[in-house]
PDB file of C-alpha atoms and ligand atoms in Angstrom:
ATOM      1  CA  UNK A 161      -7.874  26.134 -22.070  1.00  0.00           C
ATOM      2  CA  UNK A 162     -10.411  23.875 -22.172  1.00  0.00           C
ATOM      3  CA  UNK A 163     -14.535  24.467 -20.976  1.00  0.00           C
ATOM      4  CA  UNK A 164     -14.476  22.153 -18.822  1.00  0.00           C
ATOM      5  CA  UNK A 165     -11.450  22.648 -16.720  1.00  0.00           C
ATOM      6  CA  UNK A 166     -11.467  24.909 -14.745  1.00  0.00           C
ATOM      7  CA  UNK A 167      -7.610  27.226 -15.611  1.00  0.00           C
ATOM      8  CA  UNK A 168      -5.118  26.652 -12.261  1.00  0.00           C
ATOM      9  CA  UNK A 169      -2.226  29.141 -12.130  1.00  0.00           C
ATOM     10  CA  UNK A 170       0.053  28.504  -9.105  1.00  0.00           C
ATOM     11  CA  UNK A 171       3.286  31.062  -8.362  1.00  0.00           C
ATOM     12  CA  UNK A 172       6.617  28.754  -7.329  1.00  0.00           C
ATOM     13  CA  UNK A 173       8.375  31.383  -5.045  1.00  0.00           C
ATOM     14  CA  UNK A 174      11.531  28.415  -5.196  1.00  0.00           C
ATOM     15  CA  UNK A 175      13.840  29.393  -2.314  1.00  0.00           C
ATOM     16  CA  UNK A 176      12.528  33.070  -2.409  1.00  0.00           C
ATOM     17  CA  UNK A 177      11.445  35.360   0.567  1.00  0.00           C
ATOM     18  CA  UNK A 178      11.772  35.133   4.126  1.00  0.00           C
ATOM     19  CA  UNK A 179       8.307  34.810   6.585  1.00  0.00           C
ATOM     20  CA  UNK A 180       8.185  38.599   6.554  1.00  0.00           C
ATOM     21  CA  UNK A 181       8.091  38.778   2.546  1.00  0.00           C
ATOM     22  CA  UNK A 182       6.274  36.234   2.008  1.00  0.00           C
ATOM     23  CA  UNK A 183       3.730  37.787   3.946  1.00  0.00           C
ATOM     24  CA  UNK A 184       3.826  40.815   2.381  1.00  0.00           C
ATOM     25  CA  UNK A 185       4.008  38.881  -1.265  1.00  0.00           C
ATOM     26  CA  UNK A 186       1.267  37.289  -0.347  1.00  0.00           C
ATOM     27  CA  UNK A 187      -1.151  39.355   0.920  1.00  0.00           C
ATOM     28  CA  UNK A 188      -0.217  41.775  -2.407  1.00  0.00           C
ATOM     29  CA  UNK A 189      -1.169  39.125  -4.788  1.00  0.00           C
ATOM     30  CA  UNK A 190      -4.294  38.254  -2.667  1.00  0.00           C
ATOM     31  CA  UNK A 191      -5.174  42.142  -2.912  1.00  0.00           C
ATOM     32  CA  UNK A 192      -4.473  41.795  -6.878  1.00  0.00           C
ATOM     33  CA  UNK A 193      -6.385  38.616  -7.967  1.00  0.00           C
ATOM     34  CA  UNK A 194      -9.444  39.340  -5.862  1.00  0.00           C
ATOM     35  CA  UNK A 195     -12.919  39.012  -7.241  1.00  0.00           C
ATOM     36  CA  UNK A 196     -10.936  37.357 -10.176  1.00  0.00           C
ATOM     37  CA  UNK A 197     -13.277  34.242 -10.742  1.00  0.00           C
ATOM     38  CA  UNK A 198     -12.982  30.729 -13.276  1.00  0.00           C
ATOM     39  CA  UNK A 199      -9.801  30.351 -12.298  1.00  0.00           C
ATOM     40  CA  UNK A 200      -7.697  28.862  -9.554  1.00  0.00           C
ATOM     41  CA  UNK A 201      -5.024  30.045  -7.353  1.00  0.00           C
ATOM     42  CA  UNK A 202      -2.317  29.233  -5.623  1.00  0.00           C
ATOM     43  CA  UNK A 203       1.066  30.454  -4.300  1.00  0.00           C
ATOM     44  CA  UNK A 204       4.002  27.790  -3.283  1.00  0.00           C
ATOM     45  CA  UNK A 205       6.163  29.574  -0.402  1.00  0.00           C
ATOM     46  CA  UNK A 206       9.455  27.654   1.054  1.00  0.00           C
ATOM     47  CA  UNK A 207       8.680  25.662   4.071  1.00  0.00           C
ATOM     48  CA  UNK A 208       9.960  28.789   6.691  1.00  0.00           C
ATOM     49  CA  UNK A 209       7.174  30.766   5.188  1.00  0.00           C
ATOM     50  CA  UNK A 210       4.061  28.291   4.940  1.00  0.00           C
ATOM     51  CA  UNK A 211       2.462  29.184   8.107  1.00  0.00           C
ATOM     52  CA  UNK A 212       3.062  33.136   7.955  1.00  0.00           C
ATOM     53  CA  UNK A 213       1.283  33.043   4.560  1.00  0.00           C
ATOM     54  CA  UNK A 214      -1.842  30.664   5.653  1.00  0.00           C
ATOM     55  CA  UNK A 215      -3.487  33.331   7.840  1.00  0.00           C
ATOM     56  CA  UNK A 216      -2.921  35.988   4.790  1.00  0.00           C
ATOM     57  CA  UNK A 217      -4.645  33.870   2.506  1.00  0.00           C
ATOM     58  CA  UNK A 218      -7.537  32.581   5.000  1.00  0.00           C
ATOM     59  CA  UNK A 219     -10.605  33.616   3.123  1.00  0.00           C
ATOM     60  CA  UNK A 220      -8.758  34.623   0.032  1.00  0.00           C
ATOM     61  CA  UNK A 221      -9.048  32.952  -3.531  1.00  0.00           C
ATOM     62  CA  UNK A 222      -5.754  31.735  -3.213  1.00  0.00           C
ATOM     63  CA  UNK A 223      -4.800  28.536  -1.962  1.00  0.00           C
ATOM     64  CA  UNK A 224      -1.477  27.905  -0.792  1.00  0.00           C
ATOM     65  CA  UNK A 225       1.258  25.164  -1.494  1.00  0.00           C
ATOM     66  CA  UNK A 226       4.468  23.902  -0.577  1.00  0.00           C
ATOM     67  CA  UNK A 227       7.661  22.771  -3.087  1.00  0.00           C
ATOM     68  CA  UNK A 228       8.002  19.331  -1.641  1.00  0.00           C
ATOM     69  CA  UNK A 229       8.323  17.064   1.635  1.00  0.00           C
ATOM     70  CA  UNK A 230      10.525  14.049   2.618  1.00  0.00           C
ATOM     71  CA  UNK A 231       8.607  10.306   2.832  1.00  0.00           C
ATOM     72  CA  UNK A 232      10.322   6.764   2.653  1.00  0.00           C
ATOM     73  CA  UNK A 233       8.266   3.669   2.052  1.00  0.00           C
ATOM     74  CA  UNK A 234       9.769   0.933   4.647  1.00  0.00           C
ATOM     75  CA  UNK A 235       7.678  -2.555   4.239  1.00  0.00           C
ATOM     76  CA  UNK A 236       5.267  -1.413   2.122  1.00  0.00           C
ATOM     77  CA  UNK A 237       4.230   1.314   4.591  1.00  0.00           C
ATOM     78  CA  UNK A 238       4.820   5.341   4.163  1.00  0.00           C
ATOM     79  CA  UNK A 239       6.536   6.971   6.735  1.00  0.00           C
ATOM     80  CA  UNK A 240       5.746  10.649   7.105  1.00  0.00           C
ATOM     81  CA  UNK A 241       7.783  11.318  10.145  1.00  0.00           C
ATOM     82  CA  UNK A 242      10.464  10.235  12.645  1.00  0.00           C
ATOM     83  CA  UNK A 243      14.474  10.243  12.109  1.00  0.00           C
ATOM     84  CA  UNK A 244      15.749  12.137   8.901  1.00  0.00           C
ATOM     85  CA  UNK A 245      17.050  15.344  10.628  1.00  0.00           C
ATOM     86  CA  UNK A 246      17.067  17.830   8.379  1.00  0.00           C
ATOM     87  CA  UNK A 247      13.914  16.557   6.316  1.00  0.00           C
ATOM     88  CA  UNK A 248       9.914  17.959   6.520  1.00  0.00           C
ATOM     89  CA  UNK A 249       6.935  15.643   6.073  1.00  0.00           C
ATOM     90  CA  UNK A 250       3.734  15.754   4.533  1.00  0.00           C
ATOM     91  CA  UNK A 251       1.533  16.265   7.592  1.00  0.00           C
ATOM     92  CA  UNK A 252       3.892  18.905   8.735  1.00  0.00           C
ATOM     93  CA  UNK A 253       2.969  21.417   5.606  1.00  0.00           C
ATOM     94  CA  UNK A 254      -0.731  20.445   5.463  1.00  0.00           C
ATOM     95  CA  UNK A 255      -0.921  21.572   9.264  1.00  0.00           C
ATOM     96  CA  UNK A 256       0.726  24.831   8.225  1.00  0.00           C
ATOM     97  CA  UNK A 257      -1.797  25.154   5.494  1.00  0.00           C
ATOM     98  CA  UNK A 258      -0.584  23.971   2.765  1.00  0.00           C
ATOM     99  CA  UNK A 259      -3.514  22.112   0.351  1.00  0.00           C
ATOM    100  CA  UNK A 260      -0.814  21.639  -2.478  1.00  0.00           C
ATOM    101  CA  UNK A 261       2.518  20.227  -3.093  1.00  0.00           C
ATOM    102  CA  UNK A 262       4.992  20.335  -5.842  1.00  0.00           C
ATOM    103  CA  UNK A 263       6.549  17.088  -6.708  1.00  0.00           C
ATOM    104  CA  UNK A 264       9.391  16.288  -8.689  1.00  0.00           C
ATOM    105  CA  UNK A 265      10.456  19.934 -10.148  1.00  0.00           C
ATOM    106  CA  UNK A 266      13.063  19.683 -12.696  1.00  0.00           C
ATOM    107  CA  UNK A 267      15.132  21.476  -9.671  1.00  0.00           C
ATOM    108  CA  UNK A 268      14.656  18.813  -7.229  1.00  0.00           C
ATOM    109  CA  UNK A 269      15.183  16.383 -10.249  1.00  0.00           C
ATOM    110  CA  UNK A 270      18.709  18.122 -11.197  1.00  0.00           C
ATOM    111  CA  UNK A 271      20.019  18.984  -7.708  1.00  0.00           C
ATOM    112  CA  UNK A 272      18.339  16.568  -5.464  1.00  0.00           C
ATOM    113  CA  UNK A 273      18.430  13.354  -7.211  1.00  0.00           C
ATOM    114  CA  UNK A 274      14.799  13.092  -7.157  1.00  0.00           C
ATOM    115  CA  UNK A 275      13.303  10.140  -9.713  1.00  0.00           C
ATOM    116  CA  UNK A 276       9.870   8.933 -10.870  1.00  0.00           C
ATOM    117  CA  UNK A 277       9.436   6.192  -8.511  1.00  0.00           C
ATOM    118  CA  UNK A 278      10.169   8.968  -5.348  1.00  0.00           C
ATOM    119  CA  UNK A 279       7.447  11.022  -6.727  1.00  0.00           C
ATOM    120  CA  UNK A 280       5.130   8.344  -7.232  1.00  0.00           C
ATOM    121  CA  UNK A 281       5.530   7.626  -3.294  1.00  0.00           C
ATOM    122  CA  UNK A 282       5.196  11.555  -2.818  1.00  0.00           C
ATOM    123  CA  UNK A 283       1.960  11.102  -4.446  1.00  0.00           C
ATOM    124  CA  UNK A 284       0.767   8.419  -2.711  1.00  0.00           C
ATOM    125  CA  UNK A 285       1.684  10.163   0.461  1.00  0.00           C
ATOM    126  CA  UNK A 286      -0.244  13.490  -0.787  1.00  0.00           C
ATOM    127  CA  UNK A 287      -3.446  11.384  -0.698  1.00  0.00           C
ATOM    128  CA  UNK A 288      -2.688   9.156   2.736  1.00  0.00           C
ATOM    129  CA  UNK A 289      -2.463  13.145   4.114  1.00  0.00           C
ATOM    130  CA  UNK A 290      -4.995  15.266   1.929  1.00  0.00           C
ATOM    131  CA  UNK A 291      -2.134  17.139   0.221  1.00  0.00           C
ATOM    132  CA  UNK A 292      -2.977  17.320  -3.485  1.00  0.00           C
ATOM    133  CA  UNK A 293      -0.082  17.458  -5.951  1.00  0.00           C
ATOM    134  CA  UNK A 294       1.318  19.269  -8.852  1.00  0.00           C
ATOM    135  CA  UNK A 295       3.509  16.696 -10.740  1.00  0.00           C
ATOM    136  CA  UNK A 296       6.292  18.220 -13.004  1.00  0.00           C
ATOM    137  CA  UNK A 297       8.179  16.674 -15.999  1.00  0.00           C
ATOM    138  CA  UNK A 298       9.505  17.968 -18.628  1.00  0.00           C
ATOM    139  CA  UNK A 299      12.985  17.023 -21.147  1.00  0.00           C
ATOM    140  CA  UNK A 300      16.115  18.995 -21.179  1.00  0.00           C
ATOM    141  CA  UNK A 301      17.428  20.639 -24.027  1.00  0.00           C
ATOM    142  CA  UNK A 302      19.488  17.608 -25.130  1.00  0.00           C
ATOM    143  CA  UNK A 303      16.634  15.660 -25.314  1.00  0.00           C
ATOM    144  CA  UNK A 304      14.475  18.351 -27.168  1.00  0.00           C
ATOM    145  CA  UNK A 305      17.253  18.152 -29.430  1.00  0.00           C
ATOM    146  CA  UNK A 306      18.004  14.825 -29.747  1.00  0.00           C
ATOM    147  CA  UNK A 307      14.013  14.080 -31.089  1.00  0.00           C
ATOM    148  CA  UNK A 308      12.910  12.901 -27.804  1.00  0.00           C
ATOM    149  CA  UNK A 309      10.845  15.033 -25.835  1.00  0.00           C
ATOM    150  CA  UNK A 310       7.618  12.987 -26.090  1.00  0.00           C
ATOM    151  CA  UNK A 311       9.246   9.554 -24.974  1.00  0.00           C
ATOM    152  CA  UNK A 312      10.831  11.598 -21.848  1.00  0.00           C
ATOM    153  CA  UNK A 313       7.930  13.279 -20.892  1.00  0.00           C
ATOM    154  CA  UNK A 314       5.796   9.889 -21.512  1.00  0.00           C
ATOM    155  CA  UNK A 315       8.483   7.879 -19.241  1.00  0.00           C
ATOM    156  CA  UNK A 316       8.218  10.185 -16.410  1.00  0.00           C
ATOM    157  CA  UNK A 317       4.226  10.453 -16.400  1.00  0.00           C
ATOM    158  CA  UNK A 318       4.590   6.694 -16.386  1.00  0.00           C
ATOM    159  CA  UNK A 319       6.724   6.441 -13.477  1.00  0.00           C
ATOM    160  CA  UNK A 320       4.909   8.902 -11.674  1.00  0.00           C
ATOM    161  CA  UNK A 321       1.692   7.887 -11.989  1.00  0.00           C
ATOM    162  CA  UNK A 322       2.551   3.969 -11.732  1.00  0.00           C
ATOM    163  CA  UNK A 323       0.006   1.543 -10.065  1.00  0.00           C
ATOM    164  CA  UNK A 324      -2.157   5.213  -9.461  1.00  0.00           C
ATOM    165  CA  UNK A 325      -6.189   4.234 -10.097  1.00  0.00           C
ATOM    166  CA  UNK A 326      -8.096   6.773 -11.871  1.00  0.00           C
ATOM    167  CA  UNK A 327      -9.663   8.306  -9.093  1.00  0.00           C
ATOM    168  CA  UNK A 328      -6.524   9.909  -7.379  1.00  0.00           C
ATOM    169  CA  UNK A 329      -4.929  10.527 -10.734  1.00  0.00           C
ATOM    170  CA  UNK A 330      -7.788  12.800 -11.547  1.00  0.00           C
ATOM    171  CA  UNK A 331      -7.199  14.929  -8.727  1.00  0.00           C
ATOM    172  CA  UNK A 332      -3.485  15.263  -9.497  1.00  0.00           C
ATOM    173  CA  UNK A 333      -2.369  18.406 -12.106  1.00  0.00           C
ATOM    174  CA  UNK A 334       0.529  17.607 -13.940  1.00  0.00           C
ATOM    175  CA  UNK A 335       2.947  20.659 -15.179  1.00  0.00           C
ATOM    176  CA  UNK A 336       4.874  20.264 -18.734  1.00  0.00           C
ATOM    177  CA  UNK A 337       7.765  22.063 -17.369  1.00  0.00           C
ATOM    178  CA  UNK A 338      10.313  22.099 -20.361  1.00  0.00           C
ATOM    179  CA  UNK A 339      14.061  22.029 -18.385  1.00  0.00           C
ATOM    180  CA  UNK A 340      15.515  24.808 -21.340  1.00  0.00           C
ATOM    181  CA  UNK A 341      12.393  27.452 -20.550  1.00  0.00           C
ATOM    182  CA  UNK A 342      12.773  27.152 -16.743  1.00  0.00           C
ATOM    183  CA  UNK A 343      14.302  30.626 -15.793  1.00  0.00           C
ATOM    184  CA  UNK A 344      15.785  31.342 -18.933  1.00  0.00           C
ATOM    185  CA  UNK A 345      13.503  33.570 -20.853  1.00  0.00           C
ATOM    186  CA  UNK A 346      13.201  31.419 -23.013  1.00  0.00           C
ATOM    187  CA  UNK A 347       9.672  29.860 -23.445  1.00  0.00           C
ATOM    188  CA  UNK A 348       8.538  27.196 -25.938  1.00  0.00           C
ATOM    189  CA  UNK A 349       6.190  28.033 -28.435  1.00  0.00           C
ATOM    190  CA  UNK A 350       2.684  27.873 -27.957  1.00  0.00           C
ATOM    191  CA  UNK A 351       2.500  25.573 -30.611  1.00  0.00           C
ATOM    192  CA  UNK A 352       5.755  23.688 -29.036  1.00  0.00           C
ATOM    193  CA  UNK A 353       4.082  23.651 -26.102  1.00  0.00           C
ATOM    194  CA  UNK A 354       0.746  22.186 -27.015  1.00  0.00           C
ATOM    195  CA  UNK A 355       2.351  19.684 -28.796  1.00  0.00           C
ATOM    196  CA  UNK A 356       3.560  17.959 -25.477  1.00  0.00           C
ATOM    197  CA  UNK A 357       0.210  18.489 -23.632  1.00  0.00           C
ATOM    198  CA  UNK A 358      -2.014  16.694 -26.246  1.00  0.00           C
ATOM    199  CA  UNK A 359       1.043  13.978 -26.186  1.00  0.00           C
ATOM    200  CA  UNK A 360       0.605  13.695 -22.550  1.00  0.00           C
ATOM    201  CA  UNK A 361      -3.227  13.864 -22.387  1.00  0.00           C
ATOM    202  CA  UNK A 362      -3.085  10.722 -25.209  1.00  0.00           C
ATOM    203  CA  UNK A 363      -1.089   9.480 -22.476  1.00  0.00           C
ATOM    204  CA  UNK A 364      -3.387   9.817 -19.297  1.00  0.00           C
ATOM    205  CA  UNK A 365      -6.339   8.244 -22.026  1.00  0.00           C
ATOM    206  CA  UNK A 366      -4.346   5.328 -22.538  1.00  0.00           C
ATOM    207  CA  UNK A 367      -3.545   4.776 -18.632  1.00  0.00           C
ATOM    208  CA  UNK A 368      -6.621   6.007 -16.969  1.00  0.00           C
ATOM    209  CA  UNK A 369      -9.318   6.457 -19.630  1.00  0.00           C
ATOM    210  CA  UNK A 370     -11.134   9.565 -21.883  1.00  0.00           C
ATOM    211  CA  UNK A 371     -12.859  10.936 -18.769  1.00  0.00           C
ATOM    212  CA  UNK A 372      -9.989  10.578 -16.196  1.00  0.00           C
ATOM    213  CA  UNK A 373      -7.736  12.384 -19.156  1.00  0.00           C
ATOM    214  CA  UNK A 374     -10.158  14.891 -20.108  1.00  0.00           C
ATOM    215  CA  UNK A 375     -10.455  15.808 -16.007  1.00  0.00           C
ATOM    216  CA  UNK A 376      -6.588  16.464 -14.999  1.00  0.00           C
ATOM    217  CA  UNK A 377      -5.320  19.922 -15.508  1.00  0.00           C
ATOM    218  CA  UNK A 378      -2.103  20.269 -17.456  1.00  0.00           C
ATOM    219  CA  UNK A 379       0.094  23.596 -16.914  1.00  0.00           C
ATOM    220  CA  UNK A 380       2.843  25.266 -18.686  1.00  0.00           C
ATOM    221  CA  UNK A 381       5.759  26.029 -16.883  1.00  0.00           C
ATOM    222  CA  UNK A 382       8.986  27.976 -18.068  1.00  0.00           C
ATOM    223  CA  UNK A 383       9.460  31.397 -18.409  1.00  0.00           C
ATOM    224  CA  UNK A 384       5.342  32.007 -18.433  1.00  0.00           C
ATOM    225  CA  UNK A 385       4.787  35.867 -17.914  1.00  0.00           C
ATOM    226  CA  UNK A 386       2.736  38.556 -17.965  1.00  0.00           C
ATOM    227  CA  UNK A 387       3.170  38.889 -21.914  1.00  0.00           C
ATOM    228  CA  UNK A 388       3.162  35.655 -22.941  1.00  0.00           C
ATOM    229  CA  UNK A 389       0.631  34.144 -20.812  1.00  0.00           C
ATOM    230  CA  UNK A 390      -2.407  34.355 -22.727  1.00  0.00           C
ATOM    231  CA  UNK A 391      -1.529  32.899 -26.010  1.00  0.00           C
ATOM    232  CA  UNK A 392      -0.112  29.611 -24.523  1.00  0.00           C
ATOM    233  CA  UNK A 393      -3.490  29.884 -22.078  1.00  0.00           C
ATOM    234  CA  UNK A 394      -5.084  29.661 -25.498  1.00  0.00           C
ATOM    235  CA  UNK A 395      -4.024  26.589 -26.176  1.00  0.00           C
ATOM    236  CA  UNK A 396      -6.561  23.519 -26.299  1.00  0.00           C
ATOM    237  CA  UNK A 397      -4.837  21.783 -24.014  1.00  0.00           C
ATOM    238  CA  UNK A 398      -2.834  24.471 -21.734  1.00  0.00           C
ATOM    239  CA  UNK A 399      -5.105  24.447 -18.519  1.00  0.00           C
ATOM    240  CA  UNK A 400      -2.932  26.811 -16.299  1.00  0.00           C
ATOM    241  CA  UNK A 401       0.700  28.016 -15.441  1.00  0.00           C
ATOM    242  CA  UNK A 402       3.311  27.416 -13.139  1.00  0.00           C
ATOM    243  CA  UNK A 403       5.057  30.467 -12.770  1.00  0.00           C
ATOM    244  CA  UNK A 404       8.406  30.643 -10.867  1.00  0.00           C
ATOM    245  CA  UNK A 405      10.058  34.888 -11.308  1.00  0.00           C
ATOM    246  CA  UNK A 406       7.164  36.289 -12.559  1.00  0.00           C
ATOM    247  CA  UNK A 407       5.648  35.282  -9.894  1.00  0.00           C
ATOM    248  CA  UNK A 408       8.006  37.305  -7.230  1.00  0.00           C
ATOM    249  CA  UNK A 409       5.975  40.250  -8.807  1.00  0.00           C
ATOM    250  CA  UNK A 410       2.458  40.198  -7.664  1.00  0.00           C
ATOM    251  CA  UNK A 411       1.037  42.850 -10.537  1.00  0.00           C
ATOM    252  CA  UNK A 412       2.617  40.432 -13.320  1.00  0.00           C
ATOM    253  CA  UNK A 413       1.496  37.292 -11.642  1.00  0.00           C
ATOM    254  CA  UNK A 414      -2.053  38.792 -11.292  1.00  0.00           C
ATOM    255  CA  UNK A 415      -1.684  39.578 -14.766  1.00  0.00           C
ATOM    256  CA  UNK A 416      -1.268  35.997 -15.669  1.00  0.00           C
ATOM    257  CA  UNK A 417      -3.981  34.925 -13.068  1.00  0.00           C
ATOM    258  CA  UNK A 418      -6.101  37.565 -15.583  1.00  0.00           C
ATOM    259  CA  UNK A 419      -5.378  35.460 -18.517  1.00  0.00           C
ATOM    260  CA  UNK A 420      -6.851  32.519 -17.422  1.00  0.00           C
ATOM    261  CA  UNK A 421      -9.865  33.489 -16.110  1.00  0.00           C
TER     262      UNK A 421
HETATM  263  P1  LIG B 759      10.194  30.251 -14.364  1.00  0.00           P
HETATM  264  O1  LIG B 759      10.094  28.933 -13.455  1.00  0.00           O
HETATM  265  O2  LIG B 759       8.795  30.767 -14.552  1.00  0.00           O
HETATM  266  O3  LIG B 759      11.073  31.189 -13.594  1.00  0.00           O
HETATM  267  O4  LIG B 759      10.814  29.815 -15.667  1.00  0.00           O
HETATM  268  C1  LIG B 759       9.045  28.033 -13.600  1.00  0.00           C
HETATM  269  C2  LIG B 759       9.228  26.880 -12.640  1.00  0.00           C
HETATM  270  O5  LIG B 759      10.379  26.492 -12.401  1.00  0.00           O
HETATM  271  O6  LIG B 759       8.249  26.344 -12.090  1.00  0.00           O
END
């Protein structure tokens, strides 16, 4: 953690809990992280549960967000709505509350086919809508292996973030989401972890400049949890968690929330 950013833990709830539990979820981890203060909040609910969980968290400190949205870009123009049955838009979560959005999860990556350039136009969308997002990259285990974690993780920041200015990129948070920690138990080391953030904040200097760099908030994501929270929160350049089981339990997730206040 850094002093000047402010710590952002946000739970990813995946395709977890109907309206009724997310309710309840909700308003359990609302009861358990309040008066908790220097740090932010928010909880990521499937799309069915978004607007039972916005009037839970009105006048809460936490914030809620969805997992993603559908947009195309047809000649040169975003389209947030119209005919992909099946498919939910941007303006469609931020009316059910949502002030954040997940892009490009290693999940959506895997199963969905989702690339850099489709969460670059997710991003651009966020901002034509006042959605703000939480980019995720992050190298499988054959890459780790193979030596090449940092030019993975530096491709997909550059795709992502491609043709951003500094302004909106400094209002983005990215999460270093490793592919091998995601839901395995298995978490990267502090020290493995830190690694990749300073890579990426080098990164973000390059592109957008010291101040822009120094601004965006960079979580962890993988197997964060209650016990291992605060030593990769200690990290220089660890500015939060995205937390996918642990946060199903709202006394471990407010344990995290804890650790980076
Ligand atoms: P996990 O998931 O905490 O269950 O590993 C994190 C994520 O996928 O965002």
């Amino acid at each position: 953690m850094s002093p000047t950013r402010t710590p952002f833990i946000a739970g990813n709830w995946k395709m977890n809990t109907t309206p009724t539990e997310a309710a309840r979820l909700a308003s359990e981890v609302a009861e358990a992280v309040r008066g908790v203060a220097g740090v932010q909040v928010a909880v990521c609910p499937p799309f069915t549960s978004l607007a039972a969980v916005a009037p839970v968290l009105a006048g809460t400190n936490v914030a809620l967000g969805a997992q993603n949205f559908h947009v195309v870009e047809k000649d040169g123009k975003l389209v947030t709505s119209g005919a992909y049955t099946g498919e939910v838009g941007p303006k469609m979560i931020k009316d059910a509350g949502a002030g954040w959005c997940i892009l490009g999860h290693s999940e959506r990556r895997q199963f969905f086919g989702e690339t850099d350039a489709g969460v670059n136009r997710k991003i651009r969308a966020c901002f034509e809508v006042g959605l703000l997002p939480i980019v995720c990259v992050g190298e499988l285990l054959s890459e780790r292996e193979a030596g090449q974690t940092e030019k993975v993780v530096e491709t997909q920041v550059r795709g992502c973030f491609a043709g951003l200015p500094a302004d909106v990129a400094r209002q983005c948070v990215i999460a270093y989401e490793p592919v091998w920690a995601i839901g395995t138990g298995r978490t990267a080391t502090p020290e493995q972890a830190q690694e990749v953030h300073a890579h990426i904040r080098r990164l973000l200097t390059e592109l957008f400049g010291a101040a822009t760099a120094e601004a965006i908030r960079i979580q962890y994501g993988g197997s964060m949890n209650a016990a291992n929270a605060a030593e990769l929160l200690a990290q220089a350049d660890i500015d939060g968690g995205l937390i996918g089981g642990a946060a199903l339990k709202a006394p471990d997730f407010a344990t995290i929330v804890k650790a980076g206040a």
